[in-house]
mmCIF file of C-alpha atoms in Angstrom:
data_model
loop_
_atom_site.group_PDB
_atom_site.id
_atom_site.type_symbol
_atom_site.label_atom_id
_atom_site.label_comp_id
_atom_site.label_asym_id
_atom_site.label_seq_id
_atom_site.Cartn_x
_atom_site.Cartn_y
_atom_site.Cartn_z
ATOM 1 C CA UNK D 16 93.684 63.115 111.114
ATOM 2 C CA UNK D 17 92.602 59.837 111.160
ATOM 3 C CA UNK D 18 93.658 58.830 114.192
ATOM 4 C CA UNK D 19 92.007 61.563 115.676
ATOM 5 C CA UNK D 20 88.878 60.583 113.796
ATOM 6 C CA UNK D 21 89.095 57.003 115.879
ATOM 7 C CA UNK D 22 89.829 58.410 118.948
ATOM 8 C CA UNK D 23 87.062 61.019 119.010
ATOM 9 C CA UNK D 24 84.484 58.489 116.964
ATOM 10 C CA UNK D 25 84.055 61.208 114.587
ATOM 11 C CA UNK D 26 84.469 61.884 110.802
ATOM 12 C CA UNK D 27 87.589 62.913 109.470
ATOM 13 C CA UNK D 28 85.743 66.253 107.951
ATOM 14 C CA UNK D 29 84.884 67.428 111.498
ATOM 15 C CA UNK D 30 88.049 66.819 112.286
ATOM 16 C CA UNK D 31 89.823 68.640 109.531
ATOM 17 C CA UNK D 32 87.336 71.521 110.118
ATOM 18 C CA UNK D 33 88.087 71.778 113.933
ATOM 19 C CA UNK D 34 91.946 71.749 112.837
ATOM 20 C CA UNK D 35 91.318 74.516 110.621
ATOM 21 C CA UNK D 36 89.639 76.622 113.575
ATOM 22 C CA UNK D 37 92.134 75.690 115.899
ATOM 23 C CA UNK D 38 94.787 77.115 113.888
ATOM 24 C CA UNK D 39 92.684 80.137 112.789
ATOM 25 C CA UNK D 40 92.920 80.997 116.364
ATOM 26 C CA UNK D 41 96.613 80.093 116.831
ATOM 27 C CA UNK D 42 96.382 77.434 119.081
ATOM 28 C CA UNK D 43 98.025 74.577 116.793
ATOM 29 C CA UNK D 44 99.950 74.134 113.374
ATOM 30 C CA UNK D 45 98.493 72.652 110.627
ATOM 31 C CA UNK D 46 100.480 70.145 108.192
ATOM 32 C CA UNK D 47 99.049 67.865 105.699
ATOM 33 C CA UNK D 48 97.645 64.779 107.277
ATOM 34 C CA UNK D 49 97.799 66.234 110.875
ATOM 35 C CA UNK D 50 98.739 69.525 113.032
ATOM 36 C CA UNK D 51 101.093 70.113 115.944
ATOM 37 C CA UNK D 52 100.998 72.157 118.943
ATOM 38 C CA UNK D 53 102.979 75.552 118.079
ATOM 39 C CA UNK D 54 106.088 76.634 119.498
ATOM 40 C CA UNK D 55 106.157 78.603 122.515
ATOM 41 C CA UNK D 56 109.609 79.291 122.711
ATOM 42 C CA UNK D 57 110.933 81.160 119.301
ATOM 43 C CA UNK D 58 109.346 81.541 115.812
ATOM 44 C CA UNK D 59 109.021 79.439 112.798
ATOM 45 C CA UNK D 60 110.960 80.873 109.471
ATOM 46 C CA UNK D 61 109.483 83.415 107.448
ATOM 47 C CA UNK D 62 108.424 81.261 104.719
ATOM 48 C CA UNK D 63 106.354 78.890 107.386
ATOM 49 C CA UNK D 64 104.718 81.475 109.053
ATOM 50 C CA UNK D 65 103.499 82.768 105.405
ATOM 51 C CA UNK D 66 101.419 79.859 105.930
ATOM 52 C CA UNK D 67 100.231 80.214 109.303
ATOM 53 C CA UNK D 68 97.273 81.799 110.275
ATOM 54 C CA UNK D 69 96.702 83.413 106.998
ATOM 55 C CA UNK D 70 93.407 84.330 107.218
ATOM 56 C CA UNK D 71 93.198 85.759 110.728
ATOM 57 C CA UNK D 72 96.180 87.844 109.048
ATOM 58 C CA UNK D 73 94.366 89.247 105.954
ATOM 59 C CA UNK D 74 91.531 90.306 108.099
ATOM 60 C CA UNK D 75 94.060 92.343 110.079
ATOM 61 C CA UNK D 76 95.761 93.416 106.840
ATOM 62 C CA UNK D 77 92.539 94.755 105.252
ATOM 63 C CA UNK D 78 91.576 96.501 108.041
ATOM 64 C CA UNK D 79 94.354 98.080 109.153
ATOM 65 C CA UNK D 80 95.235 99.455 105.214
ATOM 66 C CA UNK D 81 91.525 101.356 105.516
ATOM 67 C CA UNK D 82 93.230 103.407 108.985
ATOM 68 C CA UNK D 83 95.589 104.996 106.936
ATOM 69 C CA UNK D 84 94.239 107.575 103.809
ATOM 70 C CA UNK D 85 96.260 109.882 100.964
ATOM 71 C CA UNK D 86 99.145 111.519 101.680
ATOM 72 C CA UNK D 87 99.923 109.220 104.776
ATOM 73 C CA UNK D 88 103.989 108.530 105.879
ATOM 74 C CA UNK D 89 104.028 105.302 107.102
ATOM 75 C CA UNK D 90 107.609 103.009 108.351
ATOM 76 C CA UNK D 91 106.496 99.185 107.232
ATOM 77 C CA UNK D 92 108.878 96.463 108.896
ATOM 78 C CA UNK D 93 109.116 93.403 108.015
ATOM 79 C CA UNK D 94 106.950 90.510 108.658
ATOM 80 C CA UNK D 95 104.195 88.374 107.439
ATOM 81 C CA UNK D 96 101.098 90.295 108.458
ATOM 82 C CA UNK D 97 102.795 93.355 107.041
ATOM 83 C CA UNK D 98 103.149 91.727 103.807
ATOM 84 C CA UNK D 99 99.541 91.001 103.460
ATOM 85 C CA UNK D 100 98.998 94.665 105.394
ATOM 86 C CA UNK D 101 101.461 95.831 102.253
ATOM 87 C CA UNK D 102 99.028 94.095 99.812
ATOM 88 C CA UNK D 103 96.132 95.799 100.801
ATOM 89 C CA UNK D 104 97.644 99.139 100.998
ATOM 90 C CA UNK D 105 99.024 99.088 97.379
ATOM 91 C CA UNK D 106 95.205 99.449 96.395
ATOM 92 C CA UNK D 107 95.426 103.045 97.755
ATOM 93 C CA UNK D 108 97.232 105.969 96.494
ATOM 94 C CA UNK D 109 99.338 108.889 97.007
ATOM 95 C CA UNK D 110 101.001 106.629 100.090
ATOM 96 C CA UNK D 111 104.634 107.149 101.106
ATOM 97 C CA UNK D 112 105.941 103.762 102.903
ATOM 98 C CA UNK D 113 109.566 103.258 104.290
ATOM 99 C CA UNK D 114 110.157 99.821 104.697
ATOM 100 C CA UNK D 115 113.305 97.523 105.518
ATOM 101 C CA UNK D 116 111.661 95.081 103.856
ATOM 102 C CA UNK D 117 112.408 94.318 99.764
ATOM 103 C CA UNK D 118 108.783 91.649 99.713
ATOM 104 C CA UNK D 119 106.513 94.807 100.954
ATOM 105 C CA UNK D 120 108.595 97.103 98.557
ATOM 106 C CA UNK D 121 107.942 95.221 95.583
ATOM 107 C CA UNK D 122 104.140 94.635 96.445
ATOM 108 C CA UNK D 123 103.937 98.555 96.484
ATOM 109 C CA UNK D 124 106.032 99.077 93.531
ATOM 110 C CA UNK D 125 104.110 96.223 91.335
ATOM 111 C CA UNK D 126 101.023 97.835 92.094
ATOM 112 C CA UNK D 127 99.341 100.317 89.593
ATOM 113 C CA UNK D 128 99.331 103.471 92.358
ATOM 114 C CA UNK D 129 100.481 106.709 92.765
ATOM 115 C CA UNK D 130 102.288 105.242 96.152
ATOM 116 C CA UNK D 131 106.501 106.380 96.740
ATOM 117 C CA UNK D 132 108.533 103.180 98.012
ATOM 118 C CA UNK D 133 111.920 104.118 99.633
ATOM 119 C CA UNK D 134 113.436 100.896 100.679
ATOM 120 C CA UNK D 135 116.432 100.900 103.710
ATOM 121 C CA UNK D 136 119.894 99.646 103.042
ATOM 122 C CA UNK D 137 122.171 97.872 104.993
ATOM 123 C CA UNK D 138 122.842 93.942 105.556
ATOM 124 C CA UNK D 139 120.307 91.394 103.528
ATOM 125 C CA UNK D 140 118.722 88.863 105.888
ATOM 126 C CA UNK D 141 119.684 84.947 105.283
ATOM 127 C CA UNK D 142 116.235 84.536 103.581
ATOM 128 C CA UNK D 143 116.785 87.825 101.216
ATOM 129 C CA UNK D 144 114.137 88.918 102.897
ATOM 130 C CA UNK D 145 114.612 92.439 104.035
ATOM 131 C CA UNK D 146 117.710 94.421 105.472
ATOM 132 C CA UNK D 147 119.328 94.807 108.975
ATOM 133 C CA UNK D 148 122.169 96.427 110.934
ATOM 134 C CA UNK D 149 124.089 99.559 111.723
ATOM 135 C CA UNK D 150 123.620 100.912 108.154
ATOM 136 C CA UNK D 151 119.810 100.456 108.355
ATOM 137 C CA UNK D 152 119.799 101.845 111.344
ATOM 138 C CA UNK D 153 121.283 105.188 110.194
ATOM 139 C CA UNK D 154 119.182 105.179 107.036
ATOM 140 C CA UNK D 155 116.197 105.134 109.320
ATOM 141 C CA UNK D 156 117.299 108.144 111.050
ATOM 142 C CA UNK D 157 116.840 110.464 107.960
ATOM 143 C CA UNK D 158 113.057 109.422 107.956
ATOM 144 C CA UNK D 159 110.436 111.209 109.722
ATOM 145 C CA UNK D 160 107.145 109.653 109.266
ATOM 146 C CA UNK D 161 103.228 110.153 110.536
ATOM 147 C CA UNK D 162 102.806 106.145 111.622
ATOM 148 C CA UNK D 163 105.135 102.833 111.602
ATOM 149 C CA UNK D 164 103.270 99.604 111.363
ATOM 150 C CA UNK D 165 104.989 96.914 112.892
ATOM 151 C CA UNK D 166 104.471 92.885 112.461
ATOM 152 C CA UNK D 167 104.653 91.300 116.096
ATOM 153 C CA UNK D 168 106.676 88.383 117.581
ATOM 154 C CA UNK D 169 104.926 88.982 120.885
ATOM 155 C CA UNK D 170 102.756 91.459 122.602
ATOM 156 C CA UNK D 171 102.125 91.118 126.698
ATOM 157 C CA UNK D 172 100.301 93.515 128.569
ATOM 158 C CA UNK D 173 103.143 92.963 130.978
ATOM 159 C CA UNK D 174 106.318 92.999 128.849
ATOM 160 C CA UNK D 175 104.515 94.995 125.858
ATOM 161 C CA UNK D 176 106.013 94.564 122.474
ATOM 162 C CA UNK D 177 108.961 92.141 122.682
ATOM 163 C CA UNK D 178 110.928 90.305 119.167
ATOM 164 C CA UNK D 179 112.199 86.875 118.714
ATOM 165 C CA UNK D 180 115.113 88.338 116.273
ATOM 166 C CA UNK D 181 117.481 91.203 118.087
ATOM 167 C CA UNK D 182 118.515 92.545 114.985
ATOM 168 C CA UNK D 183 114.523 93.099 113.821
ATOM 169 C CA UNK D 184 113.871 94.401 117.294
ATOM 170 C CA UNK D 185 116.541 97.308 116.658
ATOM 171 C CA UNK D 186 114.883 98.208 113.516
ATOM 172 C CA UNK D 187 111.557 98.002 115.239
ATOM 173 C CA UNK D 188 112.825 100.677 117.842
ATOM 174 C CA UNK D 189 114.952 102.742 114.840
ATOM 175 C CA UNK D 190 111.403 103.069 113.140
ATOM 176 C CA UNK D 191 109.460 104.095 116.201
ATOM 177 C CA UNK D 192 111.715 106.892 117.243
ATOM 178 C CA UNK D 193 110.982 108.138 114.143
ATOM 179 C CA UNK D 194 107.433 107.902 113.927
ATOM 180 C CA UNK D 195 104.392 110.154 115.794
ATOM 181 C CA UNK D 196 102.284 107.202 115.893
ATOM 182 C CA UNK D 197 103.254 103.333 116.230
ATOM 183 C CA UNK D 198 100.301 100.650 115.157
ATOM 184 C CA UNK D 199 100.784 97.396 115.890
ATOM 185 C CA UNK D 200 99.339 93.925 113.687
ATOM 186 C CA UNK D 201 98.968 91.135 115.964
ATOM 187 C CA UNK D 202 97.019 88.273 115.233
ATOM 188 C CA UNK D 203 95.663 86.419 118.315
ATOM 189 C CA UNK D 204 98.710 83.596 118.241
ATOM 190 C CA UNK D 205 101.339 86.409 119.247
ATOM 191 C CA UNK D 206 99.227 87.981 122.429
ATOM 192 C CA UNK D 207 99.818 87.265 125.798
ATOM 193 C CA UNK D 208 103.505 85.952 124.739
ATOM 194 C CA UNK D 209 106.873 87.508 125.569
ATOM 195 C CA UNK D 210 109.849 86.959 123.455
ATOM 196 C CA UNK D 211 113.524 87.219 124.203
ATOM 197 C CA UNK D 212 114.376 91.026 123.290
ATOM 198 C CA UNK D 213 112.388 94.121 124.137
ATOM 199 C CA UNK D 214 110.868 96.771 121.312
ATOM 200 C CA UNK D 215 108.916 99.324 123.512
ATOM 201 C CA UNK D 216 106.630 99.237 126.514
ATOM 202 C CA UNK D 217 102.906 99.098 126.075
ATOM 203 C CA UNK D 218 102.118 102.452 126.644
ATOM 204 C CA UNK D 219 104.161 103.498 123.658
ATOM 205 C CA UNK D 220 102.075 101.829 121.317
ATOM 206 C CA UNK D 221 98.732 103.920 119.754
ATOM 207 C CA UNK D 222 97.103 101.040 118.301
ATOM 208 C CA UNK D 223 97.168 97.467 117.669
ATOM 209 C CA UNK D 224 94.787 95.443 115.461
ATOM 210 C CA UNK D 225 93.842 91.948 115.791
ATOM 211 C CA UNK D 226 91.163 89.513 114.843
ATOM 212 C CA UNK D 227 89.731 88.380 118.292
ATOM 213 C CA UNK D 228 87.915 90.480 121.082
ATOM 214 C CA UNK D 229 90.425 90.759 124.006
ATOM 215 C CA UNK D 230 89.350 89.194 127.667
ATOM 216 C CA UNK D 231 88.571 91.719 130.054
ATOM 217 C CA UNK D 232 91.746 91.999 132.027
ATOM 218 C CA UNK D 233 93.916 92.989 128.688
ATOM 219 C CA UNK D 234 90.910 95.228 127.550
ATOM 220 C CA UNK D 235 91.486 97.292 131.047
ATOM 221 C CA UNK D 236 95.068 97.044 130.555
ATOM 222 C CA UNK D 237 95.334 98.867 127.205
ATOM 223 C CA UNK D 238 92.624 101.484 128.066
ATOM 224 C CA UNK D 239 94.784 101.919 131.017
ATOM 225 C CA UNK D 240 97.691 102.500 128.643
ATOM 226 C CA UNK D 241 95.889 104.148 126.127
ATOM 227 C CA UNK D 242 96.631 101.797 123.375
ATOM 228 C CA UNK D 243 93.278 101.695 120.890
ATOM 229 C CA UNK D 244 92.234 98.291 120.219
ATOM 230 C CA UNK D 245 90.831 97.460 116.527
ATOM 231 C CA UNK D 246 89.553 94.085 116.087
ATOM 232 C CA UNK D 247 89.008 93.346 112.687
ATOM 233 C CA UNK D 248 85.461 91.575 112.123
ATOM 234 C CA UNK D 249 84.611 88.733 109.461
#
């Protein structure tokens, strides 16, 4: 921050505001005293991602939670944006959630509501936040839900939905197979990017919730694929 203030002949307060804005837009990652360019060839750890683009993720989560009414049945996969989504969903009533995330399950169970939560078992991840593997996929197959709500590693109009984790991609595909509609929560830092493992093509999605308006090319591509784009306003 001090170096940028000197280089730009600006105040440290102005630099911090600019860095905050760029961080929210996903163009950089802030740390104490400065910032760095985001990693473009991989994904940060879960705990780091919980501190990134928080404002955008909360906006998306709040808007997405309003899409589901009493009686809804949802698969919800593991992810930082889906954690914020679960916190908002916990304010609702009479919603059934099937998830492989212990964090999401805890958020919903501790809430004073009539929501029901079903936790998928299987091999536990190294960070202890979710389950995956053949047992998890098998358990997913016994449920049928109206909707699946997915966090996203990357989303591109050409390659569709992709993941940086082969295990998370497998879980997402299994949930998609058992759901009627697919909703993806994607802040702008995840758009126009492609990860290694395919989840599903663009035309398998029904709805994308993001925090910023898309460019004309993306809007046209989503429209052609019959994907609704929901923009979470301030």
